[in-house]
Amino acid sequence: MDLASFDTVKSAGEGAVMEVLHPADGTVLKDDNGQPITITLMGADSEKAKRRQRAEINKRLKSGRNTKITAEEMEENGVNLLALCTLSWSGIKLDGHLLECNAENAAMIYQRMPWLREQVDTFVGDRGNFLKA
């Protein structure tokens, strides 16, 4: 077995499609045309995600030993990382309008919809989602 087939850094950077699930019953949510609502995401092992995480750690280290991070800052960092990992989506509608996929909208929707943020966070962190079967 060639370990290169398990290169999660490369495959996580290429992204994988997550179907958005209903927060209560776990069924796949559908758009107005009956198609699954999806979000294409990079994995936590992607080089882009790792660079972002390292930048946050370096920022904390440079600010000194006595610098404290608040829960709000931790949450914001997590939301921004997930927004960075969001490559595209289909069928994402909010308040009657289809949303363009960009980092600002992704951060806004993940902040506003904690159940969706949780799904995205779980998907991004699961290496199995980024390995080809």
PDB file of N, CA and C in Angstrom, residues 44-79:
ATOM      1  N   ALA A  44      -9.574  20.300   7.158  1.00  0.00           N
ATOM      2  CA  ALA A  44      -8.696  20.931   8.150  1.00  0.00           C
ATOM      3  C   ALA A  44      -7.221  20.665   7.860  1.00  0.00           C
ATOM      4  N   ASP A  45      -6.908  19.591   7.136  1.00  0.00           N
ATOM      5  CA  ASP A  45      -5.524  19.284   6.805  1.00  0.00           C
ATOM      6  C   ASP A  45      -5.010  20.074   5.608  1.00  0.00           C
ATOM      7  N   SER A  46      -5.868  20.844   4.942  1.00  0.00           N
ATOM      8  CA  SER A  46      -5.423  21.595   3.767  1.00  0.00           C
ATOM      9  C   SER A  46      -4.368  22.612   4.167  1.00  0.00           C
ATOM     10  N   GLU A  47      -3.472  22.892   3.244  1.00  0.00           N
ATOM     11  CA  GLU A  47      -2.401  23.847   3.523  1.00  0.00           C
ATOM     12  C   GLU A  47      -2.964  25.226   3.851  1.00  0.00           C
ATOM     13  N   LYS A  48      -4.027  25.628   3.161  1.00  0.00           N
ATOM     14  CA  LYS A  48      -4.642  26.938   3.400  1.00  0.00           C
ATOM     15  C   LYS A  48      -5.202  27.033   4.822  1.00  0.00           C
ATOM     16  N   ALA A  49      -5.871  25.988   5.283  1.00  0.00           N
ATOM     17  CA  ALA A  49      -6.416  25.983   6.649  1.00  0.00           C
ATOM     18  C   ALA A  49      -5.291  25.978   7.674  1.00  0.00           C
ATOM     19  N   LYS A  50      -4.266  25.189   7.424  1.00  0.00           N
ATOM     20  CA  LYS A  50      -3.132  25.131   8.357  1.00  0.00           C
ATOM     21  C   LYS A  50      -2.434  26.486   8.458  1.00  0.00           C
ATOM     22  N   ARG A  51      -2.266  27.178   7.312  1.00  0.00           N
ATOM     23  CA  ARG A  51      -1.636  28.510   7.340  1.00  0.00           C
ATOM     24  C   ARG A  51      -2.437  29.464   8.213  1.00  0.00           C
ATOM     25  N   ARG A  52      -3.768  29.414   8.077  1.00  0.00           N
ATOM     26  CA  ARG A  52      -4.636  30.295   8.875  1.00  0.00           C
ATOM     27  C   ARG A  52      -4.500  29.975  10.365  1.00  0.00           C
ATOM     28  N   GLN A  53      -4.501  28.698  10.704  1.00  0.00           N
ATOM     29  CA  GLN A  53      -4.377  28.296  12.104  1.00  0.00           C
ATOM     30  C   GLN A  53      -3.022  28.718  12.674  1.00  0.00           C
ATOM     31  N   ARG A  54      -1.973  28.529  11.895  1.00  0.00           N
ATOM     32  CA  ARG A  54      -0.638  28.933  12.358  1.00  0.00           C
ATOM     33  C   ARG A  54      -0.551  30.440  12.558  1.00  0.00           C
ATOM     34  N   ALA A  55      -1.177  31.195  11.661  1.00  0.00           N
ATOM     35  CA  ALA A  55      -1.158  32.660  11.785  1.00  0.00           C
ATOM     36  C   ALA A  55      -1.832  33.092  13.088  1.00  0.00           C
ATOM     37  N   GLU A  56      -2.928  32.462  13.444  1.00  0.00           N
ATOM     38  CA  GLU A  56      -3.612  32.788  14.704  1.00  0.00           C
ATOM     39  C   GLU A  56      -2.737  32.441  15.904  1.00  0.00           C
ATOM     40  N   ILE A  57      -2.097  31.280  15.858  1.00  0.00           N
ATOM     41  CA  ILE A  57      -1.222  30.874  16.960  1.00  0.00           C
ATOM     42  C   ILE A  57      -0.043  31.828  17.077  1.00  0.00           C
ATOM     43  N   ASN A  58       0.573  32.160  15.943  1.00  0.00           N
ATOM     44  CA  ASN A  58       1.714  33.088  15.961  1.00  0.00           C
ATOM     45  C   ASN A  58       1.315  34.448  16.509  1.00  0.00           C
ATOM     46  N   LYS A  59       0.129  34.915  16.158  1.00  0.00           N
ATOM     47  CA  LYS A  59      -0.368  36.192  16.669  1.00  0.00           C
ATOM     48  C   LYS A  59      -0.465  36.154  18.198  1.00  0.00           C
ATOM     49  N   ARG A  60      -0.974  35.075  18.729  1.00  0.00           N
ATOM     50  CA  ARG A  60      -1.094  34.927  20.187  1.00  0.00           C
ATOM     51  C   ARG A  60       0.281  34.860  20.841  1.00  0.00           C
ATOM     52  N   LEU A  61       1.189  34.116  20.236  1.00  0.00           N
ATOM     53  CA  LEU A  61       2.526  33.975  20.806  1.00  0.00           C
ATOM     54  C   LEU A  61       3.271  35.307  20.822  1.00  0.00           C
ATOM     55  N   LYS A  62       3.103  36.103  19.769  1.00  0.00           N
ATOM     56  CA  LYS A  62       3.775  37.400  19.689  1.00  0.00           C
ATOM     57  C   LYS A  62       3.206  38.414  20.676  1.00  0.00           C
ATOM     58  N   SER A  63       1.934  38.248  21.048  1.00  0.00           N
ATOM     59  CA  SER A  63       1.339  39.229  21.954  1.00  0.00           C
ATOM     60  C   SER A  63       1.707  39.001  23.420  1.00  0.00           C
ATOM     61  N   GLY A  64       2.420  37.947  23.697  1.00  0.00           N
ATOM     62  CA  GLY A  64       2.926  37.775  25.060  1.00  0.00           C
ATOM     63  C   GLY A  64       2.217  36.691  25.835  1.00  0.00           C
ATOM     64  N   ARG A  65       2.859  36.318  26.910  1.00  0.00           N
ATOM     65  CA  ARG A  65       2.393  35.208  27.727  1.00  0.00           C
ATOM     66  C   ARG A  65       1.102  35.526  28.476  1.00  0.00           C
ATOM     67  N   ASN A  66       0.887  36.764  28.824  1.00  0.00           N
ATOM     68  CA  ASN A  66      -0.272  37.108  29.650  1.00  0.00           C
ATOM     69  C   ASN A  66      -1.515  37.482  28.839  1.00  0.00           C
ATOM     70  N   THR A  67      -1.451  37.344  27.529  1.00  0.00           N
ATOM     71  CA  THR A  67      -2.595  37.662  26.698  1.00  0.00           C
ATOM     72  C   THR A  67      -3.645  36.577  26.845  1.00  0.00           C
ATOM     73  N   LYS A  68      -4.845  36.989  27.135  1.00  0.00           N
ATOM     74  CA  LYS A  68      -5.946  36.040  27.288  1.00  0.00           C
ATOM     75  C   LYS A  68      -6.853  36.136  26.066  1.00  0.00           C
ATOM     76  N   ILE A  69      -7.373  35.001  25.654  1.00  0.00           N
ATOM     77  CA  ILE A  69      -8.311  34.973  24.540  1.00  0.00           C
ATOM     78  C   ILE A  69      -9.714  34.774  25.107  1.00  0.00           C
ATOM     79  N   THR A  70     -10.657  35.509  24.585  1.00  0.00           N
ATOM     80  CA  THR A  70     -12.032  35.402  25.068  1.00  0.00           C
ATOM     81  C   THR A  70     -12.775  34.312  24.291  1.00  0.00           C
ATOM     82  N   ALA A  71     -13.873  33.877  24.851  1.00  0.00           N
ATOM     83  CA  ALA A  71     -14.728  32.901  24.171  1.00  0.00           C
ATOM     84  C   ALA A  71     -15.229  33.461  22.849  1.00  0.00           C
ATOM     85  N   GLU A  72     -15.531  34.745  22.834  1.00  0.00           N
ATOM     86  CA  GLU A  72     -16.008  35.386  21.607  1.00  0.00           C
ATOM     87  C   GLU A  72     -14.934  35.370  20.518  1.00  0.00           C
ATOM     88  N   GLU A  73     -13.679  35.624  20.913  1.00  0.00           N
ATOM     89  CA  GLU A  73     -12.576  35.589  19.953  1.00  0.00           C
ATOM     90  C   GLU A  73     -12.360  34.172  19.417  1.00  0.00           C
ATOM     91  N   MET A  74     -12.455  33.188  20.299  1.00  0.00           N
ATOM     92  CA  MET A  74     -12.305  31.799  19.873  1.00  0.00           C
ATOM     93  C   MET A  74     -13.393  31.426  18.872  1.00  0.00           C
ATOM     94  N   GLU A  75     -14.627  31.826  19.174  1.00  0.00           N
ATOM     95  CA  GLU A  75     -15.741  31.530  18.277  1.00  0.00           C
ATOM     96  C   GLU A  75     -15.542  32.224  16.929  1.00  0.00           C
ATOM     97  N   GLU A  76     -15.153  33.487  16.959  1.00  0.00           N
ATOM     98  CA  GLU A  76     -14.929  34.239  15.723  1.00  0.00           C
ATOM     99  C   GLU A  76     -13.807  33.607  14.894  1.00  0.00           C
ATOM    100  N   ASN A  77     -12.734  33.181  15.542  1.00  0.00           N
ATOM    101  CA  ASN A  77     -11.636  32.518  14.836  1.00  0.00           C
ATOM    102  C   ASN A  77     -12.122  31.234  14.163  1.00  0.00           C
ATOM    103  N   GLY A  78     -12.937  30.476  14.889  1.00  0.00           N
ATOM    104  CA  GLY A  78     -13.477  29.230  14.337  1.00  0.00           C
ATOM    105  C   GLY A  78     -14.381  29.483  13.141  1.00  0.00           C
ATOM    106  N   VAL A  79     -15.254  30.476  13.261  1.00  0.00           N
ATOM    107  CA  VAL A  79     -16.150  30.830  12.158  1.00  0.00           C
ATOM    108  C   VAL A  79     -15.340  31.284  10.946  1.00  0.00           C
TER     109      VAL A  79
END
